[in-house]
XYZ file of C-alpha atoms in Angstrom:
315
model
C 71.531 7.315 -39.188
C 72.513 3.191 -39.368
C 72.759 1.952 -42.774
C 70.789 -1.208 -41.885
C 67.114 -0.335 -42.104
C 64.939 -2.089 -39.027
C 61.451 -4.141 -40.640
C 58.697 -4.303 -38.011
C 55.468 -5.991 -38.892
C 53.775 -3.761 -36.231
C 55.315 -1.110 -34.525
C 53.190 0.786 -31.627
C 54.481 4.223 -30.757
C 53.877 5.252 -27.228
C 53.077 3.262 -23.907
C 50.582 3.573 -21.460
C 47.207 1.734 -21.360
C 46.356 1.319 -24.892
C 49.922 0.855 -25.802
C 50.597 -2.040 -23.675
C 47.097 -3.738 -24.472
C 48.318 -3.370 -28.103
C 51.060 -4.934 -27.805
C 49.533 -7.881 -25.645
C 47.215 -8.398 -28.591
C 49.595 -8.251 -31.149
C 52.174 -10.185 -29.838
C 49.287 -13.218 -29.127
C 48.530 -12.813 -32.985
C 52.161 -13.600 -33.974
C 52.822 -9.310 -35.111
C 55.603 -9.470 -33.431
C 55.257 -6.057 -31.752
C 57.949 -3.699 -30.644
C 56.864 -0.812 -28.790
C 58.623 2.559 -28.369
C 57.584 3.665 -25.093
C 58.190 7.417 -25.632
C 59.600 9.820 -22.792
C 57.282 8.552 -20.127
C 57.149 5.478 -19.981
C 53.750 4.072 -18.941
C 51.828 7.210 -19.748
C 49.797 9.537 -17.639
C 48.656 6.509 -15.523
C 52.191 6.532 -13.976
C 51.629 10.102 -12.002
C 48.763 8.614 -10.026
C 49.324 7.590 -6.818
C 45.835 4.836 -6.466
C 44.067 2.955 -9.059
C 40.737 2.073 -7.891
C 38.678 1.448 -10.829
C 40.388 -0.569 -13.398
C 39.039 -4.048 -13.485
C 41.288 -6.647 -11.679
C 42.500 -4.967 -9.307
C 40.145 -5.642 -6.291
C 42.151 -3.854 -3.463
C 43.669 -0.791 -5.799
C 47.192 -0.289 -6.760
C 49.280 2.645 -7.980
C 49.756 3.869 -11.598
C 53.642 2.907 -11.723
C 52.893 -0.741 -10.327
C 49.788 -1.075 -13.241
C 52.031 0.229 -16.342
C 54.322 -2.701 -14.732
C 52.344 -5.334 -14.655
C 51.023 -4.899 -18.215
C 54.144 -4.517 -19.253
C 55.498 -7.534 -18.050
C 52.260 -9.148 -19.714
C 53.106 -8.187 -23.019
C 56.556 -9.146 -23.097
C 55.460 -12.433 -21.944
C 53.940 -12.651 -25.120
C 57.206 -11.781 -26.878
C 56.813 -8.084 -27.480
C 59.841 -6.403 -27.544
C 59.674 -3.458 -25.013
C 62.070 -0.402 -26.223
C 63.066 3.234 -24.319
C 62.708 5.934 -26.826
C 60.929 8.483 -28.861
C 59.320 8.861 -32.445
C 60.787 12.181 -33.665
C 59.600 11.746 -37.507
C 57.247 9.946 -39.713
C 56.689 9.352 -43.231
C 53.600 7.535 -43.703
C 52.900 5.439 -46.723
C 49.667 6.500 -48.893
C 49.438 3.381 -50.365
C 47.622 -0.132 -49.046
C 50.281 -2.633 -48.335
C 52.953 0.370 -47.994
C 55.518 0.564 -45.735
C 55.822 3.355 -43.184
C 59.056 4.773 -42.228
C 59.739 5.930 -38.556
C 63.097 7.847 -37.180
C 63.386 7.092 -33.615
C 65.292 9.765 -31.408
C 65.998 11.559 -34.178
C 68.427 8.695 -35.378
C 67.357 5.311 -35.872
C 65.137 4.756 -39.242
C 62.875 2.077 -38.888
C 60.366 0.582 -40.921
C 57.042 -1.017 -40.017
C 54.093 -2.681 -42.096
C 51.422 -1.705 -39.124
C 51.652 1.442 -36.624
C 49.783 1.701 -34.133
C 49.784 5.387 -32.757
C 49.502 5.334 -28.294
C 50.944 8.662 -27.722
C 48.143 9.611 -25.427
C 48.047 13.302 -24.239
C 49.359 15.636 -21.838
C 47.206 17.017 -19.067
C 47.460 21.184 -18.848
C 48.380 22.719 -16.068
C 48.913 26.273 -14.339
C 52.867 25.509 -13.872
C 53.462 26.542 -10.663
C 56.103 25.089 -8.751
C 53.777 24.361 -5.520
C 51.773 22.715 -8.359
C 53.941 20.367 -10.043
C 55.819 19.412 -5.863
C 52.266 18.175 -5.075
C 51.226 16.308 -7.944
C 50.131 13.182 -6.592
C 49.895 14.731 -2.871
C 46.583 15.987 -3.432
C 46.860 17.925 -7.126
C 45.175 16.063 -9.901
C 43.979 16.532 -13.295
C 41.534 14.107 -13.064
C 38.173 14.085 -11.109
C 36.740 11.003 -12.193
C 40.130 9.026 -11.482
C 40.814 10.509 -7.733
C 37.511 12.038 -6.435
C 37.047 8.804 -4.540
C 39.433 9.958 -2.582
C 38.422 13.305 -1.405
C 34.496 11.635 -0.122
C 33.594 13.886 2.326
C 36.027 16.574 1.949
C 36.907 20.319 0.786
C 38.168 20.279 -2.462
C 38.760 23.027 -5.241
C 38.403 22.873 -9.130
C 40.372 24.943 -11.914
C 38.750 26.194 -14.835
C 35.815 27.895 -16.949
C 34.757 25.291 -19.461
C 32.510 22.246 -19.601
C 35.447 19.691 -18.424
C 35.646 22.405 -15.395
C 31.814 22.478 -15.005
C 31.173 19.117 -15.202
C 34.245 17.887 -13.181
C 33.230 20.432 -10.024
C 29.174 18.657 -10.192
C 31.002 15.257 -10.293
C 32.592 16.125 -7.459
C 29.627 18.181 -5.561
C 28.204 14.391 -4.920
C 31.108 12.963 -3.681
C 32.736 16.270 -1.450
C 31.516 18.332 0.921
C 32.212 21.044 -0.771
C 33.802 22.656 -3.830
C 34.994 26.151 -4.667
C 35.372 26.429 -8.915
C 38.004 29.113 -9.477
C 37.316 31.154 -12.660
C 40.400 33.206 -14.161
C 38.051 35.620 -15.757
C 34.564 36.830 -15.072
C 32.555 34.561 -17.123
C 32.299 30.968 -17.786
C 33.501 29.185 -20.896
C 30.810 26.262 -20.218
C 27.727 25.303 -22.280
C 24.495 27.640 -20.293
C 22.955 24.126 -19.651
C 26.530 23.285 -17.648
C 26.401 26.571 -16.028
C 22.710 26.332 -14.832
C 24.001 23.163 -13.613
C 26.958 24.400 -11.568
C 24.402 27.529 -10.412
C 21.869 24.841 -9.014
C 24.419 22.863 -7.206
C 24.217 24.116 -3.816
C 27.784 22.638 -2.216
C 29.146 24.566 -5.252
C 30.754 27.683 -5.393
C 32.092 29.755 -7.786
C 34.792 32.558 -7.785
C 35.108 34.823 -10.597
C 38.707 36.716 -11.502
C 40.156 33.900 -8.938
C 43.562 32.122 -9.761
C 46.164 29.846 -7.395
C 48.664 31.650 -6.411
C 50.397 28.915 -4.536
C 49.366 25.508 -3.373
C 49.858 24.982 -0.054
C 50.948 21.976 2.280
C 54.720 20.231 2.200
C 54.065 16.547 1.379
C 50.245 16.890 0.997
C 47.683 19.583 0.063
C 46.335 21.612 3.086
C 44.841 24.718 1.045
C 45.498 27.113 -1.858
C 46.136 30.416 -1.856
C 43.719 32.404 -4.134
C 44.437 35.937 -5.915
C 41.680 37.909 -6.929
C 43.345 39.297 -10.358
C 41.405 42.582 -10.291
C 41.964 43.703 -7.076
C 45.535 41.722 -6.196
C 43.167 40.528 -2.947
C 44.252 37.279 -1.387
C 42.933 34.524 0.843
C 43.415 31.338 1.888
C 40.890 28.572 1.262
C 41.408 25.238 3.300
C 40.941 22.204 0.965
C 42.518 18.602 1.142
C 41.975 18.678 -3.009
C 42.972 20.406 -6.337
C 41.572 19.421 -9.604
C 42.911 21.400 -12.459
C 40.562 21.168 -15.418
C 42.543 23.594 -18.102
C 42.184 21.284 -20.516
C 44.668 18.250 -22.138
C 47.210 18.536 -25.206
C 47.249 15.041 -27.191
C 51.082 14.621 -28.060
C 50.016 14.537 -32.000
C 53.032 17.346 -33.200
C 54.748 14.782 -35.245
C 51.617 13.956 -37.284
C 50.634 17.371 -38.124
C 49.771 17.476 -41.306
C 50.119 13.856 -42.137
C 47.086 12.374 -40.563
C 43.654 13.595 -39.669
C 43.161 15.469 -36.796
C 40.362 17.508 -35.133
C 41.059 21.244 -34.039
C 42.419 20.360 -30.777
C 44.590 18.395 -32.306
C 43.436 14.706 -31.670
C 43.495 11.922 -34.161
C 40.020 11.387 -35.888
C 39.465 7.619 -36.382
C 36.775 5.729 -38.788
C 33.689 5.152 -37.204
C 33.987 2.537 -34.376
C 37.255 1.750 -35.712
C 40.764 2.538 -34.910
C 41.458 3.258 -38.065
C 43.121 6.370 -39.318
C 42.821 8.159 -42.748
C 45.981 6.130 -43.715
C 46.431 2.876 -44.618
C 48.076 0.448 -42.050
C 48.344 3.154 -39.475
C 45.910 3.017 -35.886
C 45.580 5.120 -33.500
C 44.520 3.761 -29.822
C 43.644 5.652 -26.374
C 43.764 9.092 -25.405
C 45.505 10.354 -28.515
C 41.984 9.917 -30.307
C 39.988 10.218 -27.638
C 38.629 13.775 -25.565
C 35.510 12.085 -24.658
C 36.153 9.479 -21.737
C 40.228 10.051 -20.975
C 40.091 6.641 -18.558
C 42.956 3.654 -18.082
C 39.812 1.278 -19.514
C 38.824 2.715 -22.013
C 42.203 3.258 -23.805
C 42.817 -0.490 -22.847
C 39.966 -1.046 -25.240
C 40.970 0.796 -27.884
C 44.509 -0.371 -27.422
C 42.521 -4.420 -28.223
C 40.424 -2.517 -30.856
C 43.852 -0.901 -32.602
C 45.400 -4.574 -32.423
C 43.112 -6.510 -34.059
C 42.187 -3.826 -36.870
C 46.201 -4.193 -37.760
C 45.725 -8.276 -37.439
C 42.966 -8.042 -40.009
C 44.931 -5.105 -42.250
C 48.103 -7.582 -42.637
C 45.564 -10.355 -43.587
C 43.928 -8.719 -46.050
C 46.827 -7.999 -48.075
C 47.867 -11.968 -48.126
């Protein structure tokens, strides 16, 4: 480790949506951000192929070109914009403390404000067919690419409500869609079942997995296994949505800060306040409920200004 200790007035740990609106905020309030944009740089956002629905963007883009442009927005603002990952906190109890960071397992830093963008990781099956046509037709997001698929046949991973309520999302927009339960029950709430049950371009496969996903550049099809009876079949769709569930990348904070059972940061009311003092937490890595670009933006402007008001009240 260097023997000359870094001091950030507001460091923000992870890119993305909410990271880069952070730092955009911060850097107009004179915090003089510096972000650490973690392995990924630009988040999830940067493994989809079109944007459609973020505000400003009238004729779409792609992820990678939209992580881009806000980063090139917040650096016009002066934040500094740094390749690297947070491998170890210590978090200061106390108000007006300062919070040491090791970066890459090597760099110590120190910052008066953190604002925590980490975001979270979208489960999948971890095929091979899978993770080649991620982008090409695999997604793990309904509400972000069912656009897309208007019209088409499109199939939907999973038991639980997310699975439920992604496949009737996309009943209105498809022409149809096939849910593929592992086992022979669903996970989902009774009112989300009766919902799938009543949907009548819905159907549902019980003891049903991928066992590849078909198509070179693009989905043409998966082919499904019937795990009780080794059975397969081929079901022609231009669409998979996997719907397994997400992991929010909060291992570092275990047992530091708050978190719910799943493992996502609980913040203070409408705030983005944590349960420490001077630390934030902005985007998907507190949030299970919406999971959009927009809505972490938000929080990323909510996270800002809650550290812009922290640092004044301790003048």
């Amino acid at each position: 480790m260097s023997d000359t200790i870094e001091r950030i007035k507001c460091l923000i740990i992870g890119s993305g949506p909410a990271g880069y609106t952070a730092a955009i905020y911060a850097a107009r309030a004179d915090l003089q951000p510096v972000m650490y944009t973690g392995l990924q740089m630009g988040g999830q956002l940067t493994t989809t192929t079109e944007v459609d629905n973020f505000p400003g963007y009238p004729k779409g883009t792609d992820g990678t070109a939209m992580m881009e442009d806000l980063k090139t927005q917040a650096e016009r603002f002066g934040t500094e914009v740094r390749f690297g990952l947070a491998t170890e906190v210590e978090f200061s109890k106390e108000e007006g403390g300062i919070h040491k960071i090791t970066i890459d397992g090597v760099t110590a830093i120190e910052a008066e404000t953190v604002i925590i963008s980490t975001g979270a990781t979208a489960k999948y099956l971890g095929l091979e067919s899978e993770e080649r046509l991620k982008g090409g037709g695999v997604s793990a997001c309904a509400t972000c690419d069912g656009f897309f698929y208007k019209g088409q046949d499109v199939v939907v991973v999973g038991a639980g409500d997310t699975a439920a309520e992604e496949a009737t999302y996309l009943s209105n927009i498809c022409k149809s869609v096939t849910l593929l339960v592992r086992k022979d029950y669903m996970r989902a709430s009774k009112a989300m079942q009766h919902r799938v049950q009543k949907t009548k371009n819905l159907k549902v496969l019980f003891n049903t997995e991928i066992d590849v996903v078909l198509g070179e550049s693009v989905v043409e099809g998966v082919r499904a296994v019937n795990n009780q009876t080794n059975e397969k079949h081929d079901i022609p769709v231009t669409g998979v949505f996997i719907a397994i569930g997400h992991k929010p990348n909060t291992d570092i904070f275990t047992d530091i800060l708050d978190m719910d059972e799943a493992g996502y940061l609980i913040t203070k009311g409408k705030s983005t306040k944590t349960n420490l003092p001077g630390v934030f937490a902005a985007g998907d890595v507190q949030d299970k409920e919406y999971r959009q670009a927009v809505t972490a933006a938000g929080t990323g402007c909510m996270a800002a200004l809650d550290a812009e008001r922290y640092l004044g009240s301790l003048e």
